[in-house]
mmCIF file of C-alpha atoms and ligand atoms in Angstrom:
data_model
loop_
_atom_site.group_PDB
_atom_site.id
_atom_site.type_symbol
_atom_site.label_atom_id
_atom_site.label_comp_id
_atom_site.label_asym_id
_atom_site.label_seq_id
_atom_site.Cartn_x
_atom_site.Cartn_y
_atom_site.Cartn_z
ATOM 1 C CA UNK A 1 0.000 0.000 0.000
ATOM 2 C CA UNK A 2 1.302 3.429 -0.897
ATOM 3 C CA UNK A 3 1.946 5.812 1.945
ATOM 4 C CA UNK A 4 0.467 9.216 1.239
ATOM 5 C CA UNK A 5 1.165 12.237 3.441
ATOM 6 C CA UNK A 6 -2.062 13.285 5.153
ATOM 7 C CA UNK A 7 -1.637 16.900 4.089
ATOM 8 C CA UNK A 8 -1.550 15.949 0.420
ATOM 9 C CA UNK A 9 -4.284 13.325 0.495
ATOM 10 C CA UNK A 10 -6.670 15.390 2.626
ATOM 11 C CA UNK A 11 -8.071 17.684 -0.084
ATOM 12 C CA UNK A 12 -8.495 14.787 -2.507
ATOM 13 C CA UNK A 13 -10.404 12.719 0.025
ATOM 14 C CA UNK A 14 -12.560 15.728 0.915
ATOM 15 C CA UNK A 15 -13.337 16.159 -2.786
ATOM 16 C CA UNK A 16 -14.508 12.548 -2.981
ATOM 17 C CA UNK A 17 -16.681 12.981 0.123
ATOM 18 C CA UNK A 18 -18.252 16.105 -1.369
ATOM 19 C CA UNK A 19 -19.053 14.307 -4.633
ATOM 20 C CA UNK A 20 -20.451 11.301 -2.768
ATOM 21 C CA UNK A 21 -22.963 13.670 -1.203
ATOM 22 C CA UNK A 22 -24.182 14.482 -4.679
ATOM 23 C CA UNK A 23 -24.917 10.883 -5.682
ATOM 24 C CA UNK A 24 -28.735 11.258 -5.587
ATOM 25 C CA UNK A 25 -28.488 14.346 -7.800
ATOM 26 C CA UNK A 26 -26.240 12.477 -10.236
ATOM 27 C CA UNK A 27 -28.749 9.621 -10.487
ATOM 28 C CA UNK A 28 -31.633 12.059 -11.091
ATOM 29 C CA UNK A 29 -29.650 13.747 -13.841
ATOM 30 C CA UNK A 30 -28.730 10.405 -15.377
ATOM 31 C CA UNK A 31 -32.441 9.528 -15.370
ATOM 32 C CA UNK A 32 -33.264 12.757 -17.218
ATOM 33 C CA UNK A 33 -30.553 12.146 -19.780
ATOM 34 C CA UNK A 34 -31.426 8.478 -20.405
ATOM 35 C CA UNK A 35 -35.110 9.406 -20.652
ATOM 36 C CA UNK A 36 -34.296 11.654 -23.633
ATOM 37 C CA UNK A 37 -33.716 9.044 -26.338
ATOM 38 C CA UNK A 38 -30.862 9.892 -28.691
ATOM 39 C CA UNK A 39 -30.375 7.345 -31.465
ATOM 40 C CA UNK A 40 -27.553 8.637 -33.677
ATOM 41 C CA UNK A 41 -29.757 8.327 -36.758
ATOM 42 C CA UNK A 42 -32.377 10.768 -35.435
ATOM 43 C CA UNK A 43 -30.759 14.210 -35.588
ATOM 44 C CA UNK A 44 -33.763 15.982 -34.036
ATOM 45 C CA UNK A 45 -33.826 13.593 -31.072
ATOM 46 C CA UNK A 46 -30.079 14.018 -30.660
ATOM 47 C CA UNK A 47 -30.464 17.812 -30.655
ATOM 48 C CA UNK A 48 -33.120 17.472 -27.944
ATOM 49 C CA UNK A 49 -30.736 15.243 -25.977
ATOM 50 C CA UNK A 50 -27.982 17.855 -26.285
ATOM 51 C CA UNK A 51 -30.490 20.323 -24.867
ATOM 52 C CA UNK A 52 -30.946 18.096 -21.804
ATOM 53 C CA UNK A 53 -27.154 17.994 -21.399
ATOM 54 C CA UNK A 54 -27.169 21.817 -21.444
ATOM 55 C CA UNK A 55 -29.918 21.985 -18.808
ATOM 56 C CA UNK A 56 -27.976 19.651 -16.536
ATOM 57 C CA UNK A 57 -24.809 21.664 -17.123
ATOM 58 C CA UNK A 58 -26.648 24.885 -16.270
ATOM 59 C CA UNK A 59 -27.676 23.306 -12.960
ATOM 60 C CA UNK A 60 -24.302 21.728 -12.148
ATOM 61 C CA UNK A 61 -21.711 24.208 -13.454
ATOM 62 C CA UNK A 62 -23.906 27.273 -14.016
ATOM 63 C CA UNK A 63 -23.140 27.379 -17.736
ATOM 64 C CA UNK A 64 -25.198 25.839 -20.560
ATOM 65 C CA UNK A 65 -22.287 25.998 -23.029
ATOM 66 C CA UNK A 66 -22.310 27.065 -26.672
ATOM 67 C CA UNK A 67 -24.077 25.108 -29.380
ATOM 68 C CA UNK A 68 -21.988 23.945 -32.300
ATOM 69 C CA UNK A 69 -24.005 23.195 -35.430
ATOM 70 C CA UNK A 70 -22.123 21.087 -37.977
ATOM 71 C CA UNK A 71 -24.101 20.241 -41.109
ATOM 72 C CA UNK A 72 -27.394 18.906 -39.714
ATOM 73 C CA UNK A 73 -25.967 17.974 -36.286
ATOM 74 C CA UNK A 74 -25.907 19.725 -32.944
ATOM 75 C CA UNK A 75 -23.011 19.424 -30.508
ATOM 76 C CA UNK A 76 -22.200 21.503 -27.417
ATOM 77 C CA UNK A 77 -18.923 22.852 -26.084
ATOM 78 C CA UNK A 78 -17.541 24.865 -23.185
ATOM 79 C CA UNK A 79 -14.220 26.728 -23.226
ATOM 80 C CA UNK A 80 -12.364 28.467 -20.443
ATOM 81 C CA UNK A 81 -9.135 30.083 -21.712
ATOM 82 C CA UNK A 82 -5.888 28.567 -20.457
ATOM 83 C CA UNK A 83 -3.567 30.749 -18.365
ATOM 84 C CA UNK A 84 -0.628 32.266 -20.290
ATOM 85 C CA UNK A 85 1.971 29.659 -21.184
ATOM 86 C CA UNK A 86 -0.352 26.717 -20.534
ATOM 87 C CA UNK A 87 -2.260 24.480 -22.906
ATOM 88 C CA UNK A 88 -5.922 23.497 -22.603
ATOM 89 C CA UNK A 89 -7.199 20.123 -21.397
ATOM 90 C CA UNK A 90 -9.891 18.499 -23.564
ATOM 91 C CA UNK A 91 -12.802 16.583 -22.039
ATOM 92 C CA UNK A 92 -14.777 14.707 -24.687
ATOM 93 C CA UNK A 93 -17.999 12.716 -24.632
ATOM 94 C CA UNK A 94 -21.028 11.898 -26.751
ATOM 95 C CA UNK A 95 -24.761 12.074 -26.087
ATOM 96 C CA UNK A 96 -25.946 9.784 -28.896
ATOM 97 C CA UNK A 97 -26.610 6.080 -28.365
ATOM 98 C CA UNK A 98 -27.020 2.927 -30.451
ATOM 99 C CA UNK A 99 -30.591 2.432 -29.212
ATOM 100 C CA UNK A 100 -33.520 3.056 -31.594
ATOM 101 C CA UNK A 101 -36.453 5.323 -30.701
ATOM 102 C CA UNK A 102 -39.005 3.758 -28.324
ATOM 103 C CA UNK A 103 -36.532 1.383 -26.688
ATOM 104 C CA UNK A 104 -37.584 3.175 -23.472
ATOM 105 C CA UNK A 105 -41.129 1.837 -23.684
ATOM 106 C CA UNK A 106 -39.939 -1.702 -22.965
ATOM 107 C CA UNK A 107 -36.809 -0.728 -21.036
ATOM 108 C CA UNK A 108 -37.232 2.520 -19.101
ATOM 109 C CA UNK A 109 -34.563 3.983 -16.838
ATOM 110 C CA UNK A 110 -34.644 2.293 -13.440
ATOM 111 C CA UNK A 111 -32.595 1.955 -10.288
ATOM 112 C CA UNK A 112 -32.003 -1.262 -8.368
ATOM 113 C CA UNK A 113 -31.099 0.119 -4.949
ATOM 114 C CA UNK A 114 -30.221 -3.302 -3.528
ATOM 115 C CA UNK A 115 -27.786 -4.128 -6.306
ATOM 116 C CA UNK A 116 -26.613 -0.503 -6.451
ATOM 117 C CA UNK A 117 -27.069 -0.181 -10.199
ATOM 118 C CA UNK A 118 -28.967 2.006 -12.648
ATOM 119 C CA UNK A 119 -30.051 0.720 -16.034
ATOM 120 C CA UNK A 120 -31.549 2.143 -19.218
ATOM 121 C CA UNK A 121 -30.550 2.506 -22.879
ATOM 122 C CA UNK A 122 -27.313 4.461 -23.209
ATOM 123 C CA UNK A 123 -26.751 4.880 -19.451
ATOM 124 C CA UNK A 124 -23.362 3.125 -19.557
ATOM 125 C CA UNK A 125 -22.291 4.220 -23.041
ATOM 126 C CA UNK A 126 -22.054 6.971 -22.085
ATOM 127 C CA UNK A 127 -24.620 9.194 -20.437
ATOM 128 C CA UNK A 128 -23.322 8.494 -16.924
ATOM 129 C CA UNK A 129 -19.929 9.696 -18.155
ATOM 130 C CA UNK A 130 -21.443 13.057 -19.110
ATOM 131 C CA UNK A 131 -23.003 13.491 -15.657
ATOM 132 C CA UNK A 132 -19.738 12.498 -13.951
ATOM 133 C CA UNK A 133 -17.807 14.927 -16.144
ATOM 134 C CA UNK A 134 -20.026 17.902 -15.265
ATOM 135 C CA UNK A 135 -19.767 17.176 -11.549
ATOM 136 C CA UNK A 136 -15.985 16.809 -11.817
ATOM 137 C CA UNK A 137 -15.776 20.247 -13.424
ATOM 138 C CA UNK A 138 -18.065 21.745 -10.798
ATOM 139 C CA UNK A 139 -15.808 20.376 -8.055
ATOM 140 C CA UNK A 140 -12.740 22.186 -9.387
ATOM 141 C CA UNK A 141 -11.853 25.560 -7.889
ATOM 142 C CA UNK A 142 -10.372 26.643 -11.180
ATOM 143 C CA UNK A 143 -11.802 25.882 -14.636
ATOM 144 C CA UNK A 144 -9.172 27.746 -16.636
ATOM 145 C CA UNK A 145 -7.897 25.803 -19.629
ATOM 146 C CA UNK A 146 -10.776 23.325 -19.705
ATOM 147 C CA UNK A 147 -12.498 22.543 -22.987
ATOM 148 C CA UNK A 148 -15.521 20.272 -22.947
ATOM 149 C CA UNK A 149 -17.079 18.865 -26.108
ATOM 150 C CA UNK A 150 -20.205 16.690 -26.095
ATOM 151 C CA UNK A 151 -21.066 15.419 -29.571
ATOM 152 C CA UNK A 152 -24.087 13.641 -31.029
ATOM 153 C CA UNK A 153 -22.623 11.483 -33.810
ATOM 154 C CA UNK A 154 -19.929 9.316 -32.169
ATOM 155 C CA UNK A 155 -21.766 6.032 -32.605
ATOM 156 C CA UNK A 156 -21.843 6.530 -36.378
ATOM 157 C CA UNK A 157 -18.144 7.415 -36.724
ATOM 158 C CA UNK A 158 -18.272 11.154 -35.833
ATOM 159 C CA UNK A 159 -18.725 12.371 -39.432
ATOM 160 C CA UNK A 160 -19.654 15.955 -38.445
ATOM 161 C CA UNK A 161 -17.584 16.315 -35.260
ATOM 162 C CA UNK A 162 -14.301 14.764 -36.345
ATOM 163 C CA UNK A 163 -12.665 17.981 -37.604
ATOM 164 C CA UNK A 164 -13.594 19.798 -34.401
ATOM 165 C CA UNK A 165 -12.269 16.935 -32.264
ATOM 166 C CA UNK A 166 -8.997 16.951 -34.219
ATOM 167 C CA UNK A 167 -8.661 20.739 -33.867
ATOM 168 C CA UNK A 168 -9.223 20.502 -30.120
ATOM 169 C CA UNK A 169 -6.731 17.626 -29.921
ATOM 170 C CA UNK A 170 -4.007 19.558 -31.758
ATOM 171 C CA UNK A 171 -4.114 22.386 -29.221
ATOM 172 C CA UNK A 172 -4.655 20.352 -26.058
ATOM 173 C CA UNK A 173 -2.121 19.110 -23.521
ATOM 174 C CA UNK A 174 -4.304 16.039 -22.999
ATOM 175 C CA UNK A 175 -7.606 14.558 -24.111
ATOM 176 C CA UNK A 176 -9.664 12.785 -21.452
ATOM 177 C CA UNK A 177 -12.432 10.680 -22.991
ATOM 178 C CA UNK A 178 -15.557 9.788 -21.021
ATOM 179 C CA UNK A 179 -16.355 6.458 -22.694
ATOM 180 C CA UNK A 180 -17.252 3.707 -20.223
ATOM 181 C CA UNK A 181 -14.529 1.705 -18.506
ATOM 182 C CA UNK A 182 -14.130 -2.038 -18.821
ATOM 183 C CA UNK A 183 -14.894 -3.297 -15.314
ATOM 184 C CA UNK A 184 -13.276 -0.130 -14.041
ATOM 185 C CA UNK A 185 -10.181 -0.453 -16.229
ATOM 186 C CA UNK A 186 -9.160 2.580 -18.263
ATOM 187 C CA UNK A 187 -8.840 2.237 -22.024
ATOM 188 C CA UNK A 188 -5.190 2.858 -22.774
ATOM 189 C CA UNK A 189 -5.213 1.820 -26.423
ATOM 190 C CA UNK A 190 -7.753 1.213 -29.127
ATOM 191 C CA UNK A 191 -7.666 -0.475 -32.485
ATOM 192 C CA UNK A 192 -8.274 1.610 -35.562
ATOM 193 C CA UNK A 193 -11.375 0.831 -37.604
ATOM 194 C CA UNK A 194 -12.331 0.721 -41.246
ATOM 195 C CA UNK A 195 -15.407 -0.387 -43.139
ATOM 196 C CA UNK A 196 -15.508 -1.633 -46.698
ATOM 197 C CA UNK A 197 -17.982 -3.053 -49.147
ATOM 198 C CA UNK A 198 -17.233 -5.399 -52.033
ATOM 199 C CA UNK A 199 -19.784 -5.324 -54.862
ATOM 200 C CA UNK A 200 -19.702 -7.908 -57.624
ATOM 201 C CA UNK A 201 -21.556 -7.324 -60.880
ATOM 202 C CA UNK A 202 -22.314 -10.370 -63.029
ATOM 203 C CA UNK A 203 -24.994 -11.324 -65.548
ATOM 204 C CA UNK A 204 -28.439 -12.733 -64.822
ATOM 205 C CA UNK A 205 -29.817 -15.819 -66.593
ATOM 206 C CA UNK A 206 -32.519 -18.420 -65.987
ATOM 207 C CA UNK A 207 -31.006 -20.932 -63.586
ATOM 208 C CA UNK A 208 -32.910 -23.813 -65.219
ATOM 209 C CA UNK A 209 -33.055 -23.020 -68.914
ATOM 210 C CA UNK A 210 -29.692 -21.468 -69.714
ATOM 211 C CA UNK A 211 -27.491 -20.938 -66.657
ATOM 212 C CA UNK A 212 -24.421 -21.009 -68.901
ATOM 213 C CA UNK A 213 -25.421 -17.600 -70.278
ATOM 214 C CA UNK A 214 -25.146 -16.054 -66.843
ATOM 215 C CA UNK A 215 -22.121 -14.868 -64.854
ATOM 216 C CA UNK A 216 -22.788 -15.811 -61.246
ATOM 217 C CA UNK A 217 -21.938 -12.819 -59.039
ATOM 218 C CA UNK A 218 -22.487 -14.837 -55.873
ATOM 219 C CA UNK A 219 -20.064 -17.591 -56.854
ATOM 220 C CA UNK A 220 -17.493 -14.982 -57.878
ATOM 221 C CA UNK A 221 -17.904 -13.120 -54.583
ATOM 222 C CA UNK A 222 -17.674 -16.302 -52.517
ATOM 223 C CA UNK A 223 -14.298 -17.051 -54.094
ATOM 224 C CA UNK A 224 -13.095 -13.512 -53.333
ATOM 225 C CA UNK A 225 -14.261 -13.761 -49.707
ATOM 226 C CA UNK A 226 -12.086 -16.832 -49.377
ATOM 227 C CA UNK A 227 -9.071 -14.647 -50.127
ATOM 228 C CA UNK A 228 -10.158 -11.753 -47.888
ATOM 229 C CA UNK A 229 -9.295 -13.756 -44.782
ATOM 230 C CA UNK A 230 -5.646 -13.916 -45.843
ATOM 231 C CA UNK A 231 -5.378 -10.114 -45.528
ATOM 232 C CA UNK A 232 -5.852 -10.363 -41.753
ATOM 233 C CA UNK A 233 -2.754 -10.558 -39.519
ATOM 234 C CA UNK A 234 -3.997 -11.702 -36.133
ATOM 235 C CA UNK A 235 -0.490 -11.633 -34.628
ATOM 236 C CA UNK A 236 -0.270 -7.911 -35.432
ATOM 237 C CA UNK A 237 -3.815 -7.302 -34.168
ATOM 238 C CA UNK A 238 -5.279 -6.893 -37.655
ATOM 239 C CA UNK A 239 -8.683 -8.440 -38.279
ATOM 240 C CA UNK A 240 -10.593 -8.387 -41.573
ATOM 241 C CA UNK A 241 -14.082 -9.760 -41.014
ATOM 242 C CA UNK A 242 -16.857 -10.244 -43.599
ATOM 243 C CA UNK A 243 -20.061 -9.331 -41.739
ATOM 244 C CA UNK A 244 -23.125 -8.643 -43.870
ATOM 245 C CA UNK A 245 -23.844 -10.054 -47.331
ATOM 246 C CA UNK A 246 -26.593 -10.478 -49.907
ATOM 247 C CA UNK A 247 -26.931 -11.666 -53.488
ATOM 248 C CA UNK A 248 -29.422 -12.266 -56.238
ATOM 249 C CA UNK A 249 -33.040 -11.462 -56.933
ATOM 250 C CA UNK A 250 -34.887 -14.788 -57.049
ATOM 251 C CA UNK A 251 -34.328 -18.470 -56.283
ATOM 252 C CA UNK A 252 -34.305 -19.499 -59.952
ATOM 253 C CA UNK A 253 -32.110 -16.718 -61.357
ATOM 254 C CA UNK A 254 -28.320 -16.683 -61.690
ATOM 255 C CA UNK A 255 -27.460 -13.642 -59.531
ATOM 256 C CA UNK A 256 -26.321 -10.557 -61.402
ATOM 257 C CA UNK A 257 -25.170 -8.873 -58.216
ATOM 258 C CA UNK A 258 -23.731 -9.734 -54.811
ATOM 259 C CA UNK A 259 -22.116 -7.755 -52.036
ATOM 260 C CA UNK A 260 -20.405 -8.178 -48.706
ATOM 261 C CA UNK A 261 -19.501 -5.678 -46.005
ATOM 262 C CA UNK A 262 -16.130 -6.002 -44.312
ATOM 263 C CA UNK A 263 -15.176 -4.816 -40.821
ATOM 264 C CA UNK A 264 -11.471 -3.963 -40.476
ATOM 265 C CA UNK A 265 -9.601 -3.424 -37.178
ATOM 266 C CA UNK A 266 -5.909 -2.613 -36.885
ATOM 267 C CA UNK A 267 -3.636 -2.147 -33.872
ATOM 268 C CA UNK A 268 -0.656 -0.701 -35.774
ATOM 269 C CA UNK A 269 -1.067 2.509 -37.828
ATOM 270 C CA UNK A 270 0.682 1.195 -41.027
ATOM 271 C CA UNK A 271 -1.696 -1.758 -41.144
ATOM 272 C CA UNK A 272 -4.628 0.469 -42.114
ATOM 273 C CA UNK A 273 -2.886 1.424 -45.369
ATOM 274 C CA UNK A 274 -1.735 -2.123 -46.086
ATOM 275 C CA UNK A 275 -5.232 -3.552 -45.656
ATOM 276 C CA UNK A 276 -6.680 -0.744 -47.762
ATOM 277 C CA UNK A 277 -4.168 -1.469 -50.540
ATOM 278 C CA UNK A 278 -4.747 -5.219 -50.500
ATOM 279 C CA UNK A 279 -8.524 -4.945 -50.444
ATOM 280 C CA UNK A 280 -8.414 -2.569 -53.408
ATOM 281 C CA UNK A 281 -6.166 -4.981 -55.336
ATOM 282 C CA UNK A 282 -8.767 -7.785 -55.159
ATOM 283 C CA UNK A 283 -10.459 -8.882 -58.378
ATOM 284 C CA UNK A 284 -12.872 -11.642 -59.295
ATOM 285 C CA UNK A 285 -11.561 -14.744 -61.079
ATOM 286 C CA UNK A 286 -14.823 -15.684 -62.790
ATOM 287 C CA UNK A 287 -15.183 -14.468 -66.412
ATOM 288 C CA UNK A 288 -18.006 -11.978 -66.899
ATOM 289 C CA UNK A 289 -17.943 -10.672 -63.356
ATOM 290 C CA UNK A 290 -16.419 -7.502 -61.983
ATOM 291 C CA UNK A 291 -15.554 -6.385 -58.469
ATOM 292 C CA UNK A 292 -15.868 -2.836 -57.101
ATOM 293 C CA UNK A 293 -14.292 -2.051 -53.723
ATOM 294 C CA UNK A 294 -15.592 0.900 -51.718
ATOM 295 C CA UNK A 295 -14.898 2.131 -48.186
ATOM 296 C CA UNK A 296 -11.885 3.407 -46.304
ATOM 297 C CA UNK A 297 -10.178 3.476 -42.925
ATOM 298 C CA UNK A 298 -12.292 5.476 -40.447
ATOM 299 C CA UNK A 299 -10.671 5.812 -37.050
ATOM 300 C CA UNK A 300 -6.874 5.455 -36.840
ATOM 301 C CA UNK A 301 -5.553 3.305 -33.982
ATOM 302 C CA UNK A 302 -4.872 4.835 -30.564
ATOM 303 C CA UNK A 303 -1.474 3.371 -29.628
ATOM 304 C CA UNK A 304 -0.409 2.639 -26.041
ATOM 305 C CA UNK A 305 2.209 5.369 -26.298
ATOM 306 C CA UNK A 306 -0.563 7.970 -26.538
ATOM 307 C CA UNK A 307 -1.871 7.119 -23.072
ATOM 308 C CA UNK A 308 1.238 6.031 -21.148
ATOM 309 C CA UNK A 309 1.975 9.289 -19.294
ATOM 310 C CA UNK A 310 -1.683 10.004 -18.529
ATOM 311 C CA UNK A 311 -2.283 6.465 -17.331
ATOM 312 C CA UNK A 312 0.524 6.732 -14.769
ATOM 313 C CA UNK A 313 -0.826 10.080 -13.680
ATOM 314 C CA UNK A 314 -4.344 8.604 -13.309
ATOM 315 C CA UNK A 315 -3.067 5.783 -11.146
ATOM 316 C CA UNK A 316 -1.329 8.292 -8.913
ATOM 317 C CA UNK A 317 -4.521 10.350 -8.704
ATOM 318 C CA UNK A 318 -6.537 7.263 -7.678
ATOM 319 C CA UNK A 319 -4.002 6.537 -4.971
ATOM 320 C CA UNK A 320 -4.398 10.055 -3.619
ATOM 321 C CA UNK A 321 -8.171 9.468 -3.398
ATOM 322 C CA UNK A 322 -7.628 6.174 -1.566
ATOM 323 C CA UNK A 323 -9.238 4.378 -4.512
ATOM 324 C CA UNK A 324 -7.709 1.255 -6.051
ATOM 325 C CA UNK A 325 -5.376 2.107 -8.921
ATOM 326 C CA UNK A 326 -7.256 1.372 -12.168
ATOM 327 C CA UNK A 327 -5.974 -1.206 -14.637
ATOM 328 C CA UNK A 328 -5.527 -0.390 -18.310
ATOM 329 C CA UNK A 329 -6.823 -2.354 -21.298
ATOM 330 C CA UNK A 330 -6.239 -2.240 -25.050
ATOM 331 C CA UNK A 331 -9.601 -2.688 -26.792
ATOM 332 C CA UNK A 332 -10.859 -3.419 -30.302
ATOM 333 C CA UNK A 333 -13.557 -0.745 -30.443
ATOM 334 C CA UNK A 334 -12.862 2.791 -31.636
ATOM 335 C CA UNK A 335 -13.872 6.107 -30.045
ATOM 336 C CA UNK A 336 -13.190 9.815 -30.466
ATOM 337 C CA UNK A 337 -9.976 9.180 -28.505
ATOM 338 C CA UNK A 338 -8.610 7.584 -31.683
ATOM 339 C CA UNK A 339 -8.888 10.967 -33.409
ATOM 340 C CA UNK A 340 -7.176 12.986 -30.648
ATOM 341 C CA UNK A 341 -4.391 10.399 -30.348
ATOM 342 C CA UNK A 342 -3.848 10.436 -34.127
ATOM 343 C CA UNK A 343 -3.175 14.201 -34.122
ATOM 344 C CA UNK A 344 -0.522 13.710 -31.437
ATOM 345 C CA UNK A 345 -2.531 14.565 -28.328
ATOM 346 C CA UNK A 346 -1.851 12.426 -25.236
ATOM 347 C CA UNK A 347 -5.165 10.635 -24.731
ATOM 348 C CA UNK A 348 -6.711 8.544 -21.972
ATOM 349 C CA UNK A 349 -10.062 6.843 -22.487
ATOM 350 C CA UNK A 350 -12.555 4.811 -20.484
ATOM 351 C CA UNK A 351 -12.760 7.497 -17.787
ATOM 352 C CA UNK A 352 -16.567 7.308 -17.728
ATOM 353 C CA UNK A 353 -18.936 4.883 -16.084
ATOM 354 C CA UNK A 354 -18.173 1.660 -14.249
ATOM 355 C CA UNK A 355 -20.772 -0.991 -15.037
ATOM 356 C CA UNK A 356 -21.296 -3.238 -18.013
ATOM 357 C CA UNK A 357 -23.100 -4.241 -21.160
ATOM 358 C CA UNK A 358 -22.235 -1.452 -23.617
ATOM 359 C CA UNK A 359 -24.500 -1.692 -26.696
ATOM 360 C CA UNK A 360 -26.257 -4.688 -25.099
ATOM 361 C CA UNK A 361 -29.716 -5.081 -23.622
ATOM 362 C CA UNK A 362 -29.452 -4.393 -19.910
ATOM 363 C CA UNK A 363 -26.423 -2.069 -19.948
ATOM 364 C CA UNK A 364 -25.983 -0.688 -16.458
ATOM 365 C CA UNK A 365 -23.985 1.664 -14.266
ATOM 366 C CA UNK A 366 -22.655 1.129 -10.742
ATOM 367 C CA UNK A 367 -24.065 4.023 -8.749
ATOM 368 C CA UNK A 368 -21.374 4.135 -6.057
ATOM 369 C CA UNK A 369 -18.752 4.503 -8.757
ATOM 370 C CA UNK A 370 -20.310 7.683 -10.162
ATOM 371 C CA UNK A 371 -18.866 10.032 -7.503
ATOM 372 C CA UNK A 372 -15.635 8.008 -7.439
ATOM 373 C CA UNK A 373 -15.086 8.376 -11.161
ATOM 374 C CA UNK A 374 -16.081 12.008 -10.985
ATOM 375 C CA UNK A 375 -13.491 12.631 -8.250
ATOM 376 C CA UNK A 376 -10.878 10.670 -10.190
ATOM 377 C CA UNK A 377 -11.454 12.815 -13.270
ATOM 378 C CA UNK A 378 -11.211 16.019 -11.243
ATOM 379 C CA UNK A 379 -7.956 14.806 -9.683
ATOM 380 C CA UNK A 380 -6.508 13.882 -13.095
ATOM 381 C CA UNK A 381 -7.405 17.317 -14.468
ATOM 382 C CA UNK A 382 -5.669 18.997 -11.502
ATOM 383 C CA UNK A 383 -2.547 16.916 -12.023
ATOM 384 C CA UNK A 384 -2.351 17.555 -15.759
ATOM 385 C CA UNK A 385 -2.958 21.242 -15.266
ATOM 386 C CA UNK A 386 -0.283 21.691 -12.635
ATOM 387 C CA UNK A 387 2.252 19.360 -14.260
ATOM 388 C CA UNK A 388 4.721 19.618 -17.141
ATOM 389 C CA UNK A 389 2.288 18.249 -19.741
ATOM 390 C CA UNK A 390 0.299 21.480 -19.798
ATOM 391 C CA UNK A 391 3.302 23.750 -20.345
ATOM 392 C CA UNK A 392 3.083 25.441 -23.709
ATOM 393 C CA UNK A 393 6.359 24.907 -25.539
ATOM 394 C CA UNK A 394 7.421 27.068 -28.428
ATOM 395 C CA UNK A 395 6.313 25.254 -31.562
ATOM 396 C CA UNK A 396 7.965 27.841 -33.870
HETATM 397 ZN ZN1 ZN B 1 -19.530 5.460 -26.521
#
């Protein structure tokens, strides 16, 4: 056990006690946020959800933030200028969820007081993280240098918020991402993601009368899919997975078209380009058929190096709060932390909720962890702000 001088640990422990006292308020605010459904595909519902975030922020930090409208999407941000010679600290989350409209009618927000958990669509990924973030900021004596961004298109690859996230990442000393933890562990690395689609065009013919006049797109595609697997390099963390496919128009017709969607994950940055190159070099072997490859890499990988310094700092902050030091995990799923890491910003992810079941029926949040995670975030912010990471060096 680490020995911490009482004088240094005292304020941190007092901060945790203060946030624990706010647990009922946090749960009420989580209920309000979960009860505003925000499927990524419904931009109006997402805008209404962002409005609920702003109402909660007005209550917790006394500031509803500024709306950012990008194409048809609404995001919200807060900015407090950094002191001279210091760089800002970015705090990033998303209000959209993977759950379709009306999921609440069969699965409303609820609290199981005995088990100490709250459940509802999107509570874990990542509405609890937003509530925790706002309370962390409210607990800080000094907000200078903080930049908060809550987006509404993360679950669909952040098409309208990516440029803003990258801009914030370029300027920031650190990006702290409020995605859920994995059993409390912080996310210290993430695979990069890509999505592709292979379309084969062939020639239709009656399957009974004159199949020889056709060019079977399905057969051609099946042969190509057999070669797609060889592009994967599991030892390097690269997976290339055919996921969704369809072909043909009727049971007695040689299919004139067939397609397959491919999910790509890479752990090493150069692998994204290699996979892209090799997928684009594919061609069908069957005469009369032709392959078209579409898609691209989406999120670049977030390497361990991007989080190493922040992870150590977070473990030290947990120690100061008398909380167990969090573990770190490298995960296959992407987040907006991939974008900040790729522009060179030190990034730590998984700072949000403790619980389980992201994107799964029954996702839930541990209520006692909400003030703990909130205090941990506040302590990390303090440490980054007062440490060497936030010093603005001359880039000229
Ligand atoms: Zn998420």
